[in-house]
mmCIF file of C-alpha atoms and ligand atoms in Angstrom:
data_model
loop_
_atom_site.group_PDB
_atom_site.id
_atom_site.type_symbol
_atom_site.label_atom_id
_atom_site.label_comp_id
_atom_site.label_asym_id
_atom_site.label_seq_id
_atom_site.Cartn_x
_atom_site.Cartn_y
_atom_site.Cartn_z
ATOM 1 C CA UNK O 1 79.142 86.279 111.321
ATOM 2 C CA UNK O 2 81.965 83.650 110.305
ATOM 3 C CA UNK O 3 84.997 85.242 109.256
ATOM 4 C CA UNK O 4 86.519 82.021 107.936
ATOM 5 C CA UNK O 5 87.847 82.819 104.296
ATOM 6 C CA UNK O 6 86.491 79.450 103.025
ATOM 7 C CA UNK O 7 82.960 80.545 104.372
ATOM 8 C CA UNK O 8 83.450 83.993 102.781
ATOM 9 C CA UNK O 9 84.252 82.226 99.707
ATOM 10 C CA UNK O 10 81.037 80.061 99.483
ATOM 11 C CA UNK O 11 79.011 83.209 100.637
ATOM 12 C CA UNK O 12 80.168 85.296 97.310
ATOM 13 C CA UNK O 13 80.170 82.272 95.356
ATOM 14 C CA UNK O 14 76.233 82.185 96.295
ATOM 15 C CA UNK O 15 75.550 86.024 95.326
ATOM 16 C CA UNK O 16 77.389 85.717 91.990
ATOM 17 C CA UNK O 17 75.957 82.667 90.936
ATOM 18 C CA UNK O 18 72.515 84.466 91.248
ATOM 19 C CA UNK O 19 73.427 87.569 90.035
ATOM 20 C CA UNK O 20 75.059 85.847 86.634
ATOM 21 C CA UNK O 21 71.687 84.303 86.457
ATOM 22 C CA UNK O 22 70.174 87.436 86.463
ATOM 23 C CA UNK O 23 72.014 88.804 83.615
ATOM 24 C CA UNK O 24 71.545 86.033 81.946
ATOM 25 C CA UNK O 25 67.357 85.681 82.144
ATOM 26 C CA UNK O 26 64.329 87.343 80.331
ATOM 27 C CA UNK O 27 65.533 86.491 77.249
ATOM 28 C CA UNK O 28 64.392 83.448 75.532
ATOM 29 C CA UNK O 29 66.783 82.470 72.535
ATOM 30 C CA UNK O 30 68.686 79.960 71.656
ATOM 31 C CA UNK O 31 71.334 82.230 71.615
ATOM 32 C CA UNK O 32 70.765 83.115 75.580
ATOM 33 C CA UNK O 33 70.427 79.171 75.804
ATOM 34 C CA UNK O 34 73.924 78.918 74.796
ATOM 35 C CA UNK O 35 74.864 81.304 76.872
ATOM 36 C CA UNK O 36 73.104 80.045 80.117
ATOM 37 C CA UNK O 37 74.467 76.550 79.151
ATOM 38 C CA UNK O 38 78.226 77.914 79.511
ATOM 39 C CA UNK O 39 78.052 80.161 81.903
ATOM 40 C CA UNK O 40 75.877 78.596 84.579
ATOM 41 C CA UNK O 41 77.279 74.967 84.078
ATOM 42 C CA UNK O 42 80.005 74.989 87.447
ATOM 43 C CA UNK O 43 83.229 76.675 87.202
ATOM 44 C CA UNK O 44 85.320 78.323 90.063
ATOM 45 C CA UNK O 45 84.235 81.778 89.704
ATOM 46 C CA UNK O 46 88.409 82.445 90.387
ATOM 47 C CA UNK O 47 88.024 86.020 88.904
ATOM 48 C CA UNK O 48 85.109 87.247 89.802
ATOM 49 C CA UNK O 49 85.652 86.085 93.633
ATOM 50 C CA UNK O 50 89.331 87.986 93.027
ATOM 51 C CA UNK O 51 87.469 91.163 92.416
ATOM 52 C CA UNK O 52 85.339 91.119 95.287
ATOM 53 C CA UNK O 53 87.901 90.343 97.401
ATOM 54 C CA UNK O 54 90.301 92.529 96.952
ATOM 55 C CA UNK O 55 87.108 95.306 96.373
ATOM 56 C CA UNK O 56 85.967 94.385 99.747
ATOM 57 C CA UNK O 57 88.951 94.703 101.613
ATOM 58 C CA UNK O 58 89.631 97.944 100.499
ATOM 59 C CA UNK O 59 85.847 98.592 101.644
ATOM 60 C CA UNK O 60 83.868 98.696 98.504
ATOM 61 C CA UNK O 61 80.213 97.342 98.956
ATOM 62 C CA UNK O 62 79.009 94.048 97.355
ATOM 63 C CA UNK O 63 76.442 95.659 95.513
ATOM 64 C CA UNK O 64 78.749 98.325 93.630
ATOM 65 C CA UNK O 65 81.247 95.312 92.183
ATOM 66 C CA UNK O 66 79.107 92.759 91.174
ATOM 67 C CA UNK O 67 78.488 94.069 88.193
ATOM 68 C CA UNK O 68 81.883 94.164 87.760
ATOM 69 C CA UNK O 69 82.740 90.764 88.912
ATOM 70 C CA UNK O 70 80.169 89.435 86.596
ATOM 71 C CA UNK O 71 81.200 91.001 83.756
ATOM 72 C CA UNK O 72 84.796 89.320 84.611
ATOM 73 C CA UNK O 73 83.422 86.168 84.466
ATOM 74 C CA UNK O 74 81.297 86.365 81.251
ATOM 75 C CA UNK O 75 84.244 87.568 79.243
ATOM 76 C CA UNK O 76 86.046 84.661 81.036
ATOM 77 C CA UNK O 77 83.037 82.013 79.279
ATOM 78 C CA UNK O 78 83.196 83.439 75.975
ATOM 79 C CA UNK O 79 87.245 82.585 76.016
ATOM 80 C CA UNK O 80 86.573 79.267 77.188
ATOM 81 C CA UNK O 81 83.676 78.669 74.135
ATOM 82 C CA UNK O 82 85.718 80.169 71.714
ATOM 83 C CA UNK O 83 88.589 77.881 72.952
ATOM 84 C CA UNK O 84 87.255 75.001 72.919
ATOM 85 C CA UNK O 85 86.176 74.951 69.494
ATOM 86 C CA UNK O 86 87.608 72.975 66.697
ATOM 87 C CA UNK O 87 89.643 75.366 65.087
ATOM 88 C CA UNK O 88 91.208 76.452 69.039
ATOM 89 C CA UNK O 89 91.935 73.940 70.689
ATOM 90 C CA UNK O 90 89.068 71.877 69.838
ATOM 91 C CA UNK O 91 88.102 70.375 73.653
ATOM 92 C CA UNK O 92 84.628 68.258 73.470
ATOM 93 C CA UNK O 93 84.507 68.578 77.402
ATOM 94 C CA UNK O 94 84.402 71.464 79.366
ATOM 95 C CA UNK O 95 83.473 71.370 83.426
ATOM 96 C CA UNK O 96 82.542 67.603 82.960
ATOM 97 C CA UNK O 97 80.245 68.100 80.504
ATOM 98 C CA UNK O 98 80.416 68.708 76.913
ATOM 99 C CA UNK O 99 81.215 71.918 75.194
ATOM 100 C CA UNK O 100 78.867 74.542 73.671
ATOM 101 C CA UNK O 101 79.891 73.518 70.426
ATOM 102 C CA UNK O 102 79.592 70.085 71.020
ATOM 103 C CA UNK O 103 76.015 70.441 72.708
ATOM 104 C CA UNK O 104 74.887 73.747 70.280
ATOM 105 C CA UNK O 105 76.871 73.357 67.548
ATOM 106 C CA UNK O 106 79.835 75.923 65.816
ATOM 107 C CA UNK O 107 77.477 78.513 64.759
ATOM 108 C CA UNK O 108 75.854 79.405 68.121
ATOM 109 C CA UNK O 109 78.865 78.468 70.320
ATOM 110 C CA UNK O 110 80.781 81.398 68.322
ATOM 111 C CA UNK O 111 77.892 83.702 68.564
ATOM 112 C CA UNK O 112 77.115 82.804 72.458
ATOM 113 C CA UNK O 113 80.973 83.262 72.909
ATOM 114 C CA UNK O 114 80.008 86.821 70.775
ATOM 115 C CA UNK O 115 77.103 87.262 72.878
ATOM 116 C CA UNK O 116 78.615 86.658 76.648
ATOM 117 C CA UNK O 117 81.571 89.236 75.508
ATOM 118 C CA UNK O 118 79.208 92.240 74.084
ATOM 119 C CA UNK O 119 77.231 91.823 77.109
ATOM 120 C CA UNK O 120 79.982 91.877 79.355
ATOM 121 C CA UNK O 121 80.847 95.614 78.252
ATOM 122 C CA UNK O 122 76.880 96.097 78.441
ATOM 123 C CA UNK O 123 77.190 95.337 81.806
ATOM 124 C CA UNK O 124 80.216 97.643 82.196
ATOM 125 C CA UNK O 125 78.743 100.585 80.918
ATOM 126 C CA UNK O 126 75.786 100.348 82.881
ATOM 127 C CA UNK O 127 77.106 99.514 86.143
ATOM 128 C CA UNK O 128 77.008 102.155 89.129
ATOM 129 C CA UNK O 129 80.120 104.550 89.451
ATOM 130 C CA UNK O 130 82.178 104.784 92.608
ATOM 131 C CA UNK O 131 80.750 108.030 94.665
ATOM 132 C CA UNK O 132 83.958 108.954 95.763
ATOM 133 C CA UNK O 133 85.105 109.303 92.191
ATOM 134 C CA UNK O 134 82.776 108.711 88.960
ATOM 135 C CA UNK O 135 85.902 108.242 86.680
ATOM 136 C CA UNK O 136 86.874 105.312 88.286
ATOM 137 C CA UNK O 137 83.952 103.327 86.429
ATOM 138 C CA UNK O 138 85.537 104.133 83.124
ATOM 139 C CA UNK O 139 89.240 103.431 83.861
ATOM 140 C CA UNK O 140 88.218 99.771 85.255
ATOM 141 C CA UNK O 141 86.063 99.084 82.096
ATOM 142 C CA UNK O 142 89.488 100.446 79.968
ATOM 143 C CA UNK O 143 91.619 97.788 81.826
ATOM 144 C CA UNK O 144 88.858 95.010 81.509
ATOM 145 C CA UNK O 145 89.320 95.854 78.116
ATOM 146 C CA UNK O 146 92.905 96.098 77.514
ATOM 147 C CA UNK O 147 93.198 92.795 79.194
ATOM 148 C CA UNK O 148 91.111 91.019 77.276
ATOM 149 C CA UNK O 149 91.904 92.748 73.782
ATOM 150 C CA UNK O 150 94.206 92.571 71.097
ATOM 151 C CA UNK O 151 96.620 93.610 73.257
ATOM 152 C CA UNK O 152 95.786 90.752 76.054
ATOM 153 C CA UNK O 153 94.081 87.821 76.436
ATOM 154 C CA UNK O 154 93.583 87.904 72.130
ATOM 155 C CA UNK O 155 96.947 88.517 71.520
ATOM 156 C CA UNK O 156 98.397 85.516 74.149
ATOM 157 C CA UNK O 157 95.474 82.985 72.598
ATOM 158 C CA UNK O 158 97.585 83.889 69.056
ATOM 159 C CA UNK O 159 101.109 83.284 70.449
ATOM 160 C CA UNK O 160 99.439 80.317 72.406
ATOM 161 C CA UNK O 161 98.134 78.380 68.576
ATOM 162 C CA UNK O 162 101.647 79.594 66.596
ATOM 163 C CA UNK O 163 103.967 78.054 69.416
ATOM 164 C CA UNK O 164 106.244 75.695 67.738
ATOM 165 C CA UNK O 165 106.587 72.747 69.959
ATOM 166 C CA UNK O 166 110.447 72.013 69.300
ATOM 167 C CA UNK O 167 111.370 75.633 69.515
ATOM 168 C CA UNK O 168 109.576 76.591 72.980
ATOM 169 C CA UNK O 169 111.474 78.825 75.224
ATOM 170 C CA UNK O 170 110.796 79.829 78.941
ATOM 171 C CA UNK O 171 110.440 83.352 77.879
ATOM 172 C CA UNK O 172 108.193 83.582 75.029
ATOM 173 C CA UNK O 173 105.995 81.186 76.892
ATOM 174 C CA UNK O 174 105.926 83.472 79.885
ATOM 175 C CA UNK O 175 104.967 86.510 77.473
ATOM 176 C CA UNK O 176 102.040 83.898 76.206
ATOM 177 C CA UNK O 177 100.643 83.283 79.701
ATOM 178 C CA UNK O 178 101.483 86.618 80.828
ATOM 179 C CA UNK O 179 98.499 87.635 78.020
ATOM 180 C CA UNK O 180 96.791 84.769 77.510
ATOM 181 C CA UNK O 181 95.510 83.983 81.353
ATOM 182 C CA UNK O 182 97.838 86.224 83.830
ATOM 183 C CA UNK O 183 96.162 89.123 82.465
ATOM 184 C CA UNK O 184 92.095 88.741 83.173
ATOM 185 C CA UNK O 185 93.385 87.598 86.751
ATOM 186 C CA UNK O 186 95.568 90.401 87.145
ATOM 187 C CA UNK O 187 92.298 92.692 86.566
ATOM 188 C CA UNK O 188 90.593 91.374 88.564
ATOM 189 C CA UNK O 189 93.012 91.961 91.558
ATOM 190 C CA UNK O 190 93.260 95.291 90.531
ATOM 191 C CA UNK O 191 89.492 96.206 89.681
ATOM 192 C CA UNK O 192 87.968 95.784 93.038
ATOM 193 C CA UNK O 193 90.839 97.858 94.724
ATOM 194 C CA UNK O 194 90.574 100.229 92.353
ATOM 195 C CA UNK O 195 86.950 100.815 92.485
ATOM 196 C CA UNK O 196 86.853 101.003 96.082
ATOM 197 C CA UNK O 197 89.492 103.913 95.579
ATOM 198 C CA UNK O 198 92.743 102.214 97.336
ATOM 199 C CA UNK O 199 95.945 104.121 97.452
ATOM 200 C CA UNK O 200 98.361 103.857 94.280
ATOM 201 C CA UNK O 201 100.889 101.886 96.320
ATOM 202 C CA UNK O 202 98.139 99.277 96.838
ATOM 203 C CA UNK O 203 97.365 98.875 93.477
ATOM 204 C CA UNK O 204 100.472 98.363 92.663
ATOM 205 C CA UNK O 205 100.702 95.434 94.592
ATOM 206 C CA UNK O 206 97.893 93.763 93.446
ATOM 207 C CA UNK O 207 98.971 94.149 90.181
ATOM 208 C CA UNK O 208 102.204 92.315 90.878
ATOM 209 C CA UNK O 209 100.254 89.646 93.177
ATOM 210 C CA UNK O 210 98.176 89.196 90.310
ATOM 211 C CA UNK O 211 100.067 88.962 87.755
ATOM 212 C CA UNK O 212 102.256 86.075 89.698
ATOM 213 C CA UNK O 213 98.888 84.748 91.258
ATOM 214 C CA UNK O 214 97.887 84.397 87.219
ATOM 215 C CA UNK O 215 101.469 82.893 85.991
ATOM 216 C CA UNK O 216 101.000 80.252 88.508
ATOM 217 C CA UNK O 217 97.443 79.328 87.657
ATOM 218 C CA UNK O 218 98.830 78.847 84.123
ATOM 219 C CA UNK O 219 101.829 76.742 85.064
ATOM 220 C CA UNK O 220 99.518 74.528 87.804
ATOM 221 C CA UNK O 221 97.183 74.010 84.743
ATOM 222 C CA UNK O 222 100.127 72.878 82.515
ATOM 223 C CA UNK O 223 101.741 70.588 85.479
ATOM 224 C CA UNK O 224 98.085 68.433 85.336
ATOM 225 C CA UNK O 225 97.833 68.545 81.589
ATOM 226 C CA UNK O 226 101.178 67.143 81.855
ATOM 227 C CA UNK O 227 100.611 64.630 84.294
ATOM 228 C CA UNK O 228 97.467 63.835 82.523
ATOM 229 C CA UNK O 229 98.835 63.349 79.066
ATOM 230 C CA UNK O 230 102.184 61.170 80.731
ATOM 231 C CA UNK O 231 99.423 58.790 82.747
ATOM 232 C CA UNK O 232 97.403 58.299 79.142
ATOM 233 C CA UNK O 233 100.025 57.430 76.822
ATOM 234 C CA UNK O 234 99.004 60.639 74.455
ATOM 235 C CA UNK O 235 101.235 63.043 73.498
ATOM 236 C CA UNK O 236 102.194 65.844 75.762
ATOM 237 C CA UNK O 237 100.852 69.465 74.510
ATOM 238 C CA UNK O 238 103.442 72.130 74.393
ATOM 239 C CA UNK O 239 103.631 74.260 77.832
ATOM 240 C CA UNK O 240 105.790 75.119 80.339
ATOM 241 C CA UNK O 241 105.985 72.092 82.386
ATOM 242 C CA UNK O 242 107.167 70.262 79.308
ATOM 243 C CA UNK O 243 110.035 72.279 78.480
ATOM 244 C CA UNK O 244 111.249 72.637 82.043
ATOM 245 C CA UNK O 245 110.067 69.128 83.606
ATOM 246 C CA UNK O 246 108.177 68.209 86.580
ATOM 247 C CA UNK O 247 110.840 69.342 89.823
ATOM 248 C CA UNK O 248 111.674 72.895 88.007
ATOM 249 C CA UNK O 249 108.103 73.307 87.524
ATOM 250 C CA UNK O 250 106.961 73.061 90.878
ATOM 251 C CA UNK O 251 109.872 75.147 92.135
ATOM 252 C CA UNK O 252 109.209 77.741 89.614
ATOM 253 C CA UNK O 253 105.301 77.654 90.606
ATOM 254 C CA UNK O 254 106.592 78.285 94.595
ATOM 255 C CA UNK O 255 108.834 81.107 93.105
ATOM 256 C CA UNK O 256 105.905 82.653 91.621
ATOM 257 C CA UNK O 257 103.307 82.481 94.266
ATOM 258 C CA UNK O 258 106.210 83.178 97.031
ATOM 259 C CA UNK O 259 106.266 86.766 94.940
ATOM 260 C CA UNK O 260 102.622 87.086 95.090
ATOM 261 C CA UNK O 261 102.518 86.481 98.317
ATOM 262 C CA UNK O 262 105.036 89.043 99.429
ATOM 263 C CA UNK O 263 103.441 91.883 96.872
ATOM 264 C CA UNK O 264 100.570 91.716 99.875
ATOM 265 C CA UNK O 265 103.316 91.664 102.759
ATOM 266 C CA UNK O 266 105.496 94.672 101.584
ATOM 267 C CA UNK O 267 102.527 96.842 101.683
ATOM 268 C CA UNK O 268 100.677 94.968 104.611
ATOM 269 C CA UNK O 269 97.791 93.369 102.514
ATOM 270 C CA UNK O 270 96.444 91.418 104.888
ATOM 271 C CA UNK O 271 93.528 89.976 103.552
ATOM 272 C CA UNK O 272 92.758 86.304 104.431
ATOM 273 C CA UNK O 273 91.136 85.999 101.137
ATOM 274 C CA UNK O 274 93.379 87.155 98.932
ATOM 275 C CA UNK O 275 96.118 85.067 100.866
ATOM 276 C CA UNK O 276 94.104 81.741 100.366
ATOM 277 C CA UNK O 277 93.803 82.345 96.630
ATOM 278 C CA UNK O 278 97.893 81.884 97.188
ATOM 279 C CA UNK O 279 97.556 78.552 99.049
ATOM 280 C CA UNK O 280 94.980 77.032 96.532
ATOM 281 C CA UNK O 281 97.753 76.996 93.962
ATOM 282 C CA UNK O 282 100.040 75.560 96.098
ATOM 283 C CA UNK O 283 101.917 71.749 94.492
ATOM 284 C CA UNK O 284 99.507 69.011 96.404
ATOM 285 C CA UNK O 285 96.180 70.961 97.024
ATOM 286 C CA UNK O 286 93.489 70.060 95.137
ATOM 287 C CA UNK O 287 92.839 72.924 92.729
ATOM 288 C CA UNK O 288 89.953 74.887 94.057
ATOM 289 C CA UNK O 289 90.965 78.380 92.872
HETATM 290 C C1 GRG K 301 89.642 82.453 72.665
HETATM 291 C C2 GRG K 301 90.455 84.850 72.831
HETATM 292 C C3 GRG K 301 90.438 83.491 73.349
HETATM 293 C C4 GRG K 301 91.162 83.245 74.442
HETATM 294 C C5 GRG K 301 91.207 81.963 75.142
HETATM 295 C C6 GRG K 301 91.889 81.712 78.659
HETATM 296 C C7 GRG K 301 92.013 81.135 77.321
HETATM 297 C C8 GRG K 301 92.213 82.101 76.214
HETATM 298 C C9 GRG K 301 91.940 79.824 77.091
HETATM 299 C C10 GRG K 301 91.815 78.792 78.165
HETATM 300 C C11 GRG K 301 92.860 77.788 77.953
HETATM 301 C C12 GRG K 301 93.277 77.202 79.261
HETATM 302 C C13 GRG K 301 92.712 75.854 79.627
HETATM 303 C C14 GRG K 301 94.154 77.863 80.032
HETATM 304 C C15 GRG K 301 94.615 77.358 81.322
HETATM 305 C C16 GRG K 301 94.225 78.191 82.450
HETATM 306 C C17 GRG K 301 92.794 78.437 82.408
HETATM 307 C C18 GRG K 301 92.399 79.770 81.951
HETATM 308 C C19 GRG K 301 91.932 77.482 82.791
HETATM 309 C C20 GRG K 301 90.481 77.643 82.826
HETATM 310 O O1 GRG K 301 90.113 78.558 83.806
HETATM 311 P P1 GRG K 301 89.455 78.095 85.178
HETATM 312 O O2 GRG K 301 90.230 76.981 85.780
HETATM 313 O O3 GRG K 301 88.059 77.527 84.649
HETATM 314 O O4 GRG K 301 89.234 79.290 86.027
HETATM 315 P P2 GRG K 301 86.656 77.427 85.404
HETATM 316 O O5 GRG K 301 85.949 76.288 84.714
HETATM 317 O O6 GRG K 301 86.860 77.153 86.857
HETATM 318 O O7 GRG K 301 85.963 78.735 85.178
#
């Protein structure tokens, strides 16, 4: 077998995109249409293929965390719908093509948004427990949940609409993207390690090399919206790379992933995987996580 990350990559990228079809079939609504629309339409798969990776290496089987990994990604799609719509941030594109709104309309983009985050937790409950230790299941589902509640992902998508563009500082924005994105990434570090019963210490790290992994993603994501908006003439969206500039950026974004990456080399992580997820983010690669 080829141990080449990028090969492992396109491998689990393969099982989940058939398995998120499966969740997503047997049902025909227009409702499920929406959903299938959103879901299946391209995307990276970042946290789902975080999950398995960091499951695997701790020597979890495929088949016991892609449940979990899909459920991941769902709740990831139903952020993205509800984001994009008019009273979010009100994208007409999403992955090249337009958004659920835009192609369903506002009433069953908000209930496929609804419908992608119940059945995430439907998922969840149903999905096989660790044998080593049944309680497991329920503590992962608890931190899926945390991160993506009022507490989390909610909770940064609220500080993220009530910035005030001439009043942004570096730390409130951090607390935003700490929620808003860092958090669902930083799950899904932690999930698969977690479920394949790693040591505390372990955990630990990956929450740290997620958390950074998922501050970075942000801040990359704000450095191209900010090239973007400079190259069209339009005006630049509050974020991080605004307030700071281009240079600072990009030596904050090495700062962050240089933490990540030695959260996996204090405790001797040595996945291949999870250190290619660091590279990816790296200034001048082509964004691939
Ligand atoms: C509506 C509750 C609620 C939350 C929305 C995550 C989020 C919160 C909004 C997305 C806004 C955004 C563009 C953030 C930048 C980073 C990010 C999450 C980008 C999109 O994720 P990718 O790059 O997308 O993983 P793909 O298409 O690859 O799945």
């Amino acid at each position: 077998m080829n141990n080449h990350p990028e090969y492992y990559l396109d491998l689990k990228r393969n099982r989940l995109e058939k398995a998120l079809d499966y969740y997503l079939s047997g049902e025909d609504s227009p409702v499920f249409e929406a959903m299938r629309y959103a879901v299946l339409g391209g995307g990276k798969r970042f946290r789902p293929l975080l999950l398995l990776a960091s499951g695997e290496h701790f020597g979890a089987t495929e088949d016991l965390l892609l449940p979990y990994a899909c459920a991941v990604e769902f709740i990831h799609n139903y952020s993205l719908i509800h984001d994009d719509l008019p009273s979010m941030d009100d994208d007409d594109f999403r992955r090249g093509r337009p958004s659920c709104h835009k192609k369903f309309g506002e009433a069953l983009a908000l209930l496929a948004g609804d419908g992608l985050l119940t059945l995430a937790f439907e998922i969840l409950a149903a999905a096989p427990a660790p044998a080593s230790d049944q309680g497991l299941k329920t503590r992962v589902a608890a931190e899926v949940a945390m991160a993506a509640g009022p507490r989390g992902m909610i909770a940064g998508q609220w500080l993220d609409i009530n910035f005030d563009p001439d009043n942004l500082d570096p730390e409130s924005y951090r607390e935003m993207a700490s929620r808003k994105t860092a958090g669902l990434i930083r799950v899904s570090a932690v999930s698969g390690a977690r479920l394949a019963g790693a040591p505390e210490i372990a955990i630990q790290a990956l929450e740290k090399y997620g958390s950074y992994l998922g501050l970075a993603f942000q801040l990359r994501d704000d450095l191209q919206d900010l090239l973007q908006d400079q190259a069209s003439g339009k005006a630049i969206r509050p974020n991080l790379a605004r307030i700071l500039g281009r240079s600072a950026s990009l030596e904050l974004l090495e700062t962050w992933l240089g933490k990540a990456r030695r959260a996996l080399e204090e405790t001797d992580i040595n996945s291949d995987i999870l250190s290619l997820f660091i590279r990816q983010l790296q200034p001048g690669r082509e964004s691939q996580a």
